[in-house]
Coordinates of C-alpha atoms in Angstrom, one line a residue:
M501 CA 173.3 95.4 15.6
I502 CA 171.8 91.5 15.9
Q503 CA 175.2 91.3 18.1
T504 CA 173.5 93.7 20.1
I505 CA 170.2 92.7 20.6
R506 CA 171.3 89.2 21.4
N507 CA 173.7 90.4 24.0
A508 CA 171.0 92.4 25.6
W509 CA 168.4 89.3 25.4
K510 CA 170.7 88.1 28.2
V511 CA 170.2 90.6 30.5
P512 CA 167.0 89.7 32.2
E513 CA 166.0 93.4 33.2
L514 CA 166.8 94.4 29.2
R515 CA 164.9 91.3 28.4
G516 CA 162.0 92.9 29.7
K517 CA 162.7 96.0 28.2
L518 CA 162.9 94.2 24.8
L519 CA 159.3 92.2 25.1
F520 CA 157.4 95.4 26.5
T521 CA 158.5 97.1 23.6
V522 CA 157.7 94.0 21.1
F523 CA 154.2 94.4 23.4
A524 CA 153.3 97.6 22.6
L525 CA 154.2 97.5 18.9
L526 CA 151.4 94.8 18.5
I527 CA 149.0 96.5 20.4
F528 CA 149.7 99.4 18.4
R529 CA 149.5 97.3 15.1
L530 CA 146.0 95.9 16.7
G531 CA 144.4 99.5 16.9
A532 CA 145.8 100.2 13.4
A533 CA 143.8 97.5 11.8
V534 CA 140.4 98.3 13.8
P535 CA 138.2 100.4 11.1
V536 CA 136.1 103.2 12.7
P537 CA 132.5 102.9 11.5
F538 CA 130.2 104.3 9.5
I539 CA 132.9 104.4 6.7
D540 CA 133.4 102.6 3.6
T541 CA 137.2 101.8 3.8
D542 CA 137.3 100.4 0.7
L543 CA 136.4 103.4 -1.9
L544 CA 138.1 105.4 0.8
S545 CA 141.5 103.3 0.3
Q546 CA 141.1 103.7 -2.9
Y547 CA 140.9 107.4 -3.2
I548 CA 143.6 107.9 -0.6
T549 CA 145.6 105.4 -2.7
S550 CA 144.7 107.6 -6.1
Q551 CA 146.3 110.9 -4.4
S552 CA 149.8 110.0 -4.2
A553 CA 150.8 113.8 -4.5
S554 CA 148.6 115.4 -1.6
I555 CA 149.7 115.6 1.9
F556 CA 147.4 112.4 2.5
S557 CA 149.7 110.0 1.0
L558 CA 152.5 111.3 3.7
L559 CA 150.0 111.1 6.5
N560 CA 149.3 107.2 5.0
V561 CA 152.8 106.1 5.0
M562 CA 153.6 107.1 8.5
S563 CA 150.5 105.7 10.2
G564 CA 151.5 102.0 8.1
D565 CA 148.1 102.4 6.2
A566 CA 146.0 103.0 9.0
F567 CA 145.2 106.3 6.8
S568 CA 143.9 105.4 4.1
Q569 CA 141.8 102.4 6.0
A570 CA 139.8 104.8 8.7
T571 CA 141.2 102.6 11.7
V572 CA 140.8 103.7 15.4
F573 CA 144.9 105.0 14.5
A574 CA 144.4 106.6 11.6
L575 CA 145.6 109.6 12.7
S576 CA 148.7 108.3 14.4
I577 CA 151.5 109.8 16.0
Q578 CA 151.5 112.7 13.7
P579 CA 149.5 114.9 16.6
Y580 CA 151.8 114.8 18.7
I581 CA 154.8 115.1 16.2
N582 CA 153.5 118.8 15.2
S583 CA 152.8 119.5 18.9
S584 CA 156.2 119.0 19.7
I585 CA 157.6 120.6 17.0
I586 CA 155.0 123.8 17.3
I587 CA 156.6 123.9 21.5
Q588 CA 159.5 124.1 20.5
L589 CA 159.4 126.7 18.1
L590 CA 157.0 128.5 21.1
T591 CA 159.9 127.8 23.4
I592 CA 162.1 130.1 21.7
A593 CA 159.7 132.8 20.9
I594 CA 158.0 133.4 24.1
P595 CA 160.5 133.8 27.3
A596 CA 157.9 132.4 29.8
L597 CA 158.6 128.9 28.4
E598 CA 162.1 129.1 27.6
R599 CA 162.4 130.0 31.3
M600 CA 160.2 127.0 32.7
S601 CA 162.6 124.6 29.9
K602 CA 165.9 126.0 30.7
E603 CA 165.7 127.1 34.7
G604 CA 162.5 125.1 35.6
G605 CA 164.6 121.8 36.6
E606 CA 162.6 118.8 36.3
E607 CA 159.6 120.4 37.1
G608 CA 159.5 122.8 34.7
K609 CA 160.6 119.7 32.1
K610 CA 157.4 117.3 33.5
K611 CA 154.7 120.6 32.6
I612 CA 156.6 121.3 29.3
A613 CA 155.3 117.6 28.4
A614 CA 151.8 118.4 30.1
I615 CA 151.5 121.4 27.6
T616 CA 152.5 119.0 24.4
R617 CA 149.8 116.8 25.4
Y618 CA 147.2 119.4 25.5
A619 CA 148.4 120.4 22.2
T620 CA 148.3 117.1 20.8
V621 CA 144.8 116.7 21.7
G622 CA 143.7 120.1 20.2
I623 CA 146.0 119.3 16.9
A624 CA 144.0 115.9 16.9
L625 CA 140.6 117.4 17.1
I626 CA 141.2 119.9 14.5
Q627 CA 142.8 117.1 11.9
A628 CA 139.9 114.6 12.9
F629 CA 137.8 116.9 12.1
G630 CA 139.2 117.8 8.8
Y631 CA 139.4 113.9 7.9
Y632 CA 135.8 113.8 8.8
T633 CA 135.2 116.7 6.5
M634 CA 136.8 115.0 3.6
I635 CA 135.0 111.7 4.2
R636 CA 131.7 113.3 4.2
V637 CA 132.5 115.2 1.3
G638 CA 134.0 112.2 -0.8
S639 CA 134.9 112.3 -4.3
N640 CA 133.1 113.7 -6.8
G641 CA 130.1 114.2 -4.4
A642 CA 129.8 110.5 -3.7
S643 CA 130.1 110.6 0.4
F644 CA 132.2 107.8 2.0
L645 CA 130.0 107.7 4.6
S646 CA 127.5 104.8 5.4
A647 CA 125.2 107.1 7.8
Q648 CA 125.1 110.9 7.6
G649 CA 123.9 112.7 10.9
V650 CA 125.3 114.3 14.2
W651 CA 126.2 111.1 16.0
P652 CA 128.2 109.2 13.1
A653 CA 130.1 112.7 13.1
V654 CA 130.8 112.6 16.8
V655 CA 131.9 108.6 16.7
I656 CA 133.9 108.9 14.0
I657 CA 135.5 112.2 15.6
T658 CA 135.9 111.0 18.7
A659 CA 137.1 107.8 17.6
F660 CA 140.0 109.5 15.9
V661 CA 141.1 111.7 18.8
A662 CA 141.1 109.1 21.6
G663 CA 143.3 106.4 18.9
S664 CA 145.9 109.5 18.8
A665 CA 145.7 110.2 22.5
F666 CA 146.7 106.8 23.1
V667 CA 148.9 106.4 20.7
M668 CA 150.8 109.4 22.3
W669 CA 150.5 107.6 25.3
L670 CA 151.9 104.4 24.2
G671 CA 154.7 105.8 23.2
E672 CA 155.6 107.3 26.4
Q673 CA 155.2 103.8 28.0
I674 CA 158.1 102.8 25.6
T675 CA 160.0 105.4 26.4
E676 CA 159.8 104.4 29.6
F677 CA 159.4 101.0 30.4
G678 CA 161.2 99.7 27.0
I679 CA 163.9 100.5 24.5
G680 CA 164.3 103.8 22.7
N681 CA 162.2 106.5 22.1
G682 CA 158.8 105.3 21.7
I683 CA 157.5 107.5 19.1
S684 CA 160.1 107.2 17.1
I685 CA 159.6 103.6 17.4
I686 CA 156.1 103.6 16.4
L687 CA 157.0 105.6 13.6
F688 CA 159.3 103.2 12.7
A689 CA 156.8 100.3 13.1
G690 CA 154.1 102.0 10.8
I691 CA 156.5 102.5 8.2
I692 CA 157.8 99.1 8.0
A693 CA 154.3 97.7 8.5
R694 CA 153.8 98.9 4.7
G695 CA 156.7 96.6 3.6
P696 CA 154.0 93.4 2.3
S697 CA 152.2 95.9 0.8
M698 CA 154.8 97.1 -1.1
V699 CA 156.4 93.1 -1.9
Y700 CA 152.8 93.0 -3.3
G701 CA 153.2 95.8 -5.2
I702 CA 156.2 94.5 -6.9
Y703 CA 154.5 91.2 -7.5
T704 CA 151.5 92.7 -9.3
G705 CA 153.3 95.1 -11.4
V706 CA 155.7 92.2 -12.8
L707 CA 152.2 90.3 -13.8
N708 CA 150.8 93.3 -15.3
W709 CA 154.3 93.5 -17.5
M710 CA 153.7 89.7 -18.2
S711 CA 150.8 90.3 -19.6
G712 CA 151.9 93.3 -21.1
A713 CA 149.0 95.7 -19.5
D714 CA 149.6 99.7 -20.2
P715 CA 151.8 101.5 -18.4
K716 CA 150.2 104.8 -18.1
S717 CA 146.7 102.9 -16.6
N718 CA 148.6 99.7 -14.4
T719 CA 151.6 99.4 -12.3
V720 CA 154.3 97.6 -14.6
L721 CA 157.7 96.5 -13.5
H722 CA 160.2 94.8 -15.4
P723 CA 161.2 92.0 -13.5
A724 CA 165.5 93.3 -14.4
F725 CA 164.3 96.5 -12.2
I726 CA 164.1 94.1 -9.0
L727 CA 167.8 93.4 -8.9
L728 CA 168.3 97.1 -9.3
I729 CA 165.8 98.5 -6.9
V730 CA 167.4 96.0 -4.2
A731 CA 170.6 97.3 -4.9
G732 CA 169.8 100.8 -4.7
I733 CA 168.1 100.4 -1.1
L734 CA 171.0 99.2 0.1
L735 CA 173.6 101.5 -1.2
L736 CA 171.3 104.2 -0.1
V737 CA 170.8 103.0 3.4
A738 CA 174.7 102.4 3.7
F739 CA 174.7 106.3 2.4
I740 CA 172.3 107.2 5.2
V741 CA 174.0 105.6 8.3
F742 CA 177.6 107.2 7.0
M743 CA 175.8 110.6 6.6
D744 CA 174.0 110.2 10.0
N745 CA 177.1 109.3 11.7
S746 CA 179.4 112.1 10.1
E747 CA 180.3 115.0 12.2
R748 CA 183.1 117.7 12.5
R749 CA 184.8 117.6 15.1
I750 CA 185.8 121.3 16.5
P751 CA 189.1 121.0 19.1
V752 CA 188.6 122.4 22.4
Q753 CA 191.1 123.8 24.6
Y754 CA 190.8 123.9 28.3
A755 CA 192.7 126.2 30.5
K756 CA 195.0 125.1 33.7
R757 CA 193.6 126.2 36.6
V758 CA 194.0 126.2 40.3
V759 CA 192.0 125.8 42.8
G760 CA 192.9 125.1 46.6
R761 CA 196.0 122.9 46.3
K762 CA 194.6 121.1 43.0
M763 CA 194.9 122.0 39.3
Y764 CA 191.9 121.5 36.9
G765 CA 191.8 121.6 32.8
G766 CA 194.8 121.8 30.6
Q767 CA 193.0 119.1 28.9
S768 CA 192.4 118.8 25.3
S769 CA 188.5 117.8 24.3
H770 CA 186.6 118.7 20.9
L771 CA 182.7 119.7 20.3
P772 CA 180.9 117.2 18.0
I773 CA 178.9 118.8 15.5
K774 CA 176.3 116.5 12.8
V775 CA 176.4 117.2 9.5
N776 CA 172.7 116.3 9.7
M777 CA 171.3 117.9 12.8
S778 CA 168.1 118.6 11.7
G779 CA 167.1 114.7 11.0
V780 CA 164.4 114.3 8.8
L781 CA 162.2 117.5 9.9
P782 CA 162.9 119.3 6.9
I783 CA 162.0 116.8 4.5
I784 CA 158.8 116.1 6.4
F785 CA 158.1 120.3 6.7
A786 CA 159.2 120.7 2.8
Q787 CA 156.9 117.9 1.3
S788 CA 153.9 119.3 3.4
I789 CA 154.2 122.2 1.9
A790 CA 154.9 121.8 -1.7
S791 CA 151.9 119.3 -1.4
I792 CA 149.6 121.9 -0.5
P793 CA 148.1 122.7 -3.9
A794 CA 147.3 118.9 -4.7
T795 CA 145.9 118.8 -1.7
I796 CA 143.5 121.8 -1.7
G797 CA 143.1 120.6 -5.2
M798 CA 141.5 117.0 -4.1
F799 CA 138.4 119.7 -2.6
V800 CA 138.2 121.4 -5.9
P801 CA 135.5 120.2 -8.3
S802 CA 137.1 121.6 -11.2
A803 CA 140.4 120.6 -10.7
R804 CA 139.6 117.3 -12.4
T805 CA 138.2 119.1 -15.3
P806 CA 140.9 119.0 -18.2
G807 CA 141.2 122.5 -19.6
T808 CA 140.6 124.4 -16.1
G809 CA 143.1 126.9 -14.1
W810 CA 143.2 124.7 -11.5
Y811 CA 143.5 121.1 -13.7
T812 CA 146.4 123.5 -15.2
F813 CA 148.2 124.4 -12.3
L814 CA 148.4 121.0 -10.8
D815 CA 149.4 119.2 -13.5
V816 CA 152.3 121.6 -13.6
F817 CA 153.1 121.0 -9.8
D818 CA 153.0 117.2 -10.3
T819 CA 155.1 115.3 -8.0
R820 CA 157.0 114.0 -11.0
G821 CA 157.3 116.8 -12.8
L822 CA 160.4 119.0 -12.9
P823 CA 158.7 122.6 -11.2
Y824 CA 157.4 120.7 -7.7
C825 CA 161.5 119.0 -7.8
I826 CA 162.9 122.2 -7.9
V827 CA 160.3 123.7 -5.3
Y828 CA 160.7 120.8 -2.9
F829 CA 164.4 120.7 -3.2
L830 CA 164.8 124.7 -2.3
L831 CA 162.1 124.1 0.3
I832 CA 164.4 121.0 2.0
V833 CA 167.3 123.4 2.0
L834 CA 165.4 126.4 3.3
F835 CA 164.1 124.4 6.2
S836 CA 167.2 122.4 7.1
Y837 CA 168.8 125.9 7.3
F838 CA 165.6 127.3 9.5
Y839 CA 165.7 123.9 11.7
N840 CA 169.7 124.2 12.6
T841 CA 169.8 128.1 13.2
I842 CA 166.8 127.2 15.8
Q843 CA 168.7 124.3 17.1
F844 CA 172.3 125.2 17.8
N845 CA 173.0 128.7 19.4
P846 CA 176.6 129.7 18.4
V847 CA 176.6 132.7 21.0
E848 CA 175.4 130.3 24.2
V849 CA 178.0 127.2 22.9
A850 CA 180.7 130.3 22.6
N851 CA 179.7 131.4 25.9
N852 CA 179.5 128.3 28.1
L853 CA 183.1 127.5 26.4
K854 CA 184.3 130.6 27.9
K855 CA 182.7 130.1 31.2
N856 CA 184.3 127.0 31.7
G857 CA 187.8 127.9 30.8
G858 CA 187.7 126.8 27.6
F859 CA 188.6 128.1 24.2
V860 CA 189.1 126.9 20.3
P861 CA 192.6 127.1 19.3
G862 CA 193.2 130.1 17.2
F863 CA 190.3 132.2 18.3
R864 CA 189.6 134.4 21.0
P865 CA 186.8 133.3 23.5
G866 CA 183.2 135.3 23.1
K867 CA 182.6 136.9 19.6
P868 CA 185.4 135.7 17.4
T869 CA 184.6 132.0 18.8
S870 CA 181.1 132.6 17.7
D871 CA 181.6 133.4 14.4
F872 CA 183.7 130.8 14.1
L873 CA 180.8 128.3 14.9
T874 CA 178.5 130.2 13.4
K875 CA 180.6 129.6 10.0
V876 CA 181.3 126.3 10.4
I877 CA 177.5 125.8 11.1
S878 CA 176.8 127.3 7.6
R879 CA 178.4 125.2 5.4
I880 CA 178.1 121.9 7.7
T881 CA 174.5 122.9 7.2
M882 CA 174.4 123.0 3.2
F883 CA 176.3 119.8 2.6
G884 CA 173.5 118.0 5.6
A885 CA 170.9 120.0 3.6
L886 CA 172.1 118.8 -0.3
Y887 CA 172.4 115.2 1.8
L888 CA 168.3 115.3 2.3
A889 CA 167.7 116.7 -0.9
V890 CA 169.4 114.1 -2.6
V891 CA 167.9 110.9 -0.6
A892 CA 164.5 112.9 -1.0
L893 CA 164.5 113.6 -4.7
L894 CA 166.5 110.4 -6.1
P895 CA 163.5 108.0 -5.8
T896 CA 161.8 110.4 -7.8
I897 CA 164.3 110.4 -10.6
V898 CA 164.7 107.0 -10.5
G899 CA 160.9 106.3 -10.8
N900 CA 160.5 108.9 -14.0
I901 CA 164.0 106.8 -15.2
M902 CA 161.8 103.8 -14.9
Y903 CA 158.5 105.0 -16.0
A904 CA 161.0 106.3 -19.7
L905 CA 162.0 102.5 -19.6
G906 CA 158.3 101.0 -20.1
S907 CA 157.9 100.8 -15.6
S908 CA 155.8 102.7 -14.0
A909 CA 156.2 100.9 -10.7
G910 CA 158.7 103.1 -9.8
R911 CA 156.8 106.1 -9.3
S912 CA 155.7 104.3 -6.0
L913 CA 158.7 105.3 -4.5
S914 CA 158.1 109.4 -4.6
I915 CA 158.3 109.0 -0.9
G916 CA 160.8 106.0 -0.5
G917 CA 163.5 108.4 0.7
T918 CA 161.8 109.7 3.5
S919 CA 160.9 106.4 4.9
V920 CA 164.2 104.8 4.5
I921 CA 165.9 107.9 6.3
I922 CA 163.1 107.8 9.5
V923 CA 163.8 103.4 9.5
V924 CA 167.7 103.4 9.5
G925 CA 168.1 106.6 11.7
V926 CA 165.6 105.4 14.1
A927 CA 166.8 101.7 14.2
L928 CA 170.4 103.5 14.8
E929 CA 168.9 105.6 18.2
T930 CA 167.6 102.1 19.7
V931 CA 170.7 99.8 18.7
K932 CA 172.6 103.0 20.4
A933 CA 170.1 102.7 23.7
L934 CA 171.2 99.1 24.0
E935 CA 174.5 99.8 23.9
A936 CA 173.9 102.3 26.8
Q937 CA 171.6 99.8 28.7
L938 CA 174.7 97.5 28.6
M939 CA 177.2 99.7 29.2
M940 CA 175.7 101.1 32.6
R941 CA 175.3 97.0 33.6
H942 CA 179.3 96.6 32.6
Y943 CA 177.7 93.6 30.2
K944 CA 181.3 91.9 28.7
G945 CA 182.0 92.1 25.4
F946 CA 178.2 93.7 24.4
L947 CA 180.9 95.1 21.2
E948 CA 182.0 92.0 20.0

């Protein structure tokens, strides 16, 4: 990876793309540090940090702590991601959008992109209003606003929506003038930005352990666990890289055909099917749904009173408890199958092979090939779903083991698996994009 970046830096055009990407990320981090007026960010940060079981914790991680600080980029790229997923699903459900996507060519893609942008602004407006409502209600009736009224509400909501729209535009500029997918790189930068706070948390945990603090009320970390955490993260990264590059290659043979005086076909190829086609989306979907009870409980006063029904319900579905882990596991598997079914159409692939004179050895073209591909996808999806579930739940399991041994710092790693998958996946995609750019310019030795 480092060698690829060094080789790309030697090419003037790629050097300009790299510098543009770095400059855009600096702008993103600058906006993530500019607070929105009329908000007590200190109290809000403490409150969001204490709600590690809610959906707000995931949003805070994806925004690089901008969500808990109520900055201009608090909503980050989440509205655009949600909009893209919704439009992608609607493209399959609505025939007009499907025709626009498949048959509209470049003009159709531009229209789909424009619809996605408008949907992003609409979703950002809804999320900004919900965020403002949470800030206005506050914790136990104590509002996080320093001023009440219509004008502060308009300023806060407008700032959040404008920040989200600007981040979307910034991501598109990185995609066009920079390196890699701009949206993924912004998400990558937001997660990486939390690195210093994680290191400071480990430092604080060691100090609390040395002072003999209570693990139930303080972050405590035994020094011996530091090496284990580092080694575990390195092994996890290696495992994710291996699974991300894993694929099932189905052999495809093309029949020979004579056109005029030339003979075409006859060569052998393969159909690559990735083990993890859905990426990190099943984890994000599953975590969003599994954290709904805790999120609702934030707005219910009785949920904070021991002995009440809401308090008991939330205690059962705590993010570190067994019921939550089981529900989380099943949701990841369910969404993996759901997303792969939408993303890969065996009937369409089989028909395309038949039109081009290709066939899978041992299976007749048409329905037999489609049935075979469906069977293969079902098995591969199970392996990919189990991989995602293990990576997502492993930090929670490790955190509970560490807590049982007297160190509570491991429990803050409950969403570490999701972050690592995103970071590693984006890094691999960016390196591949750089290698593709180098290959187009016939740069010798770029793989050395």
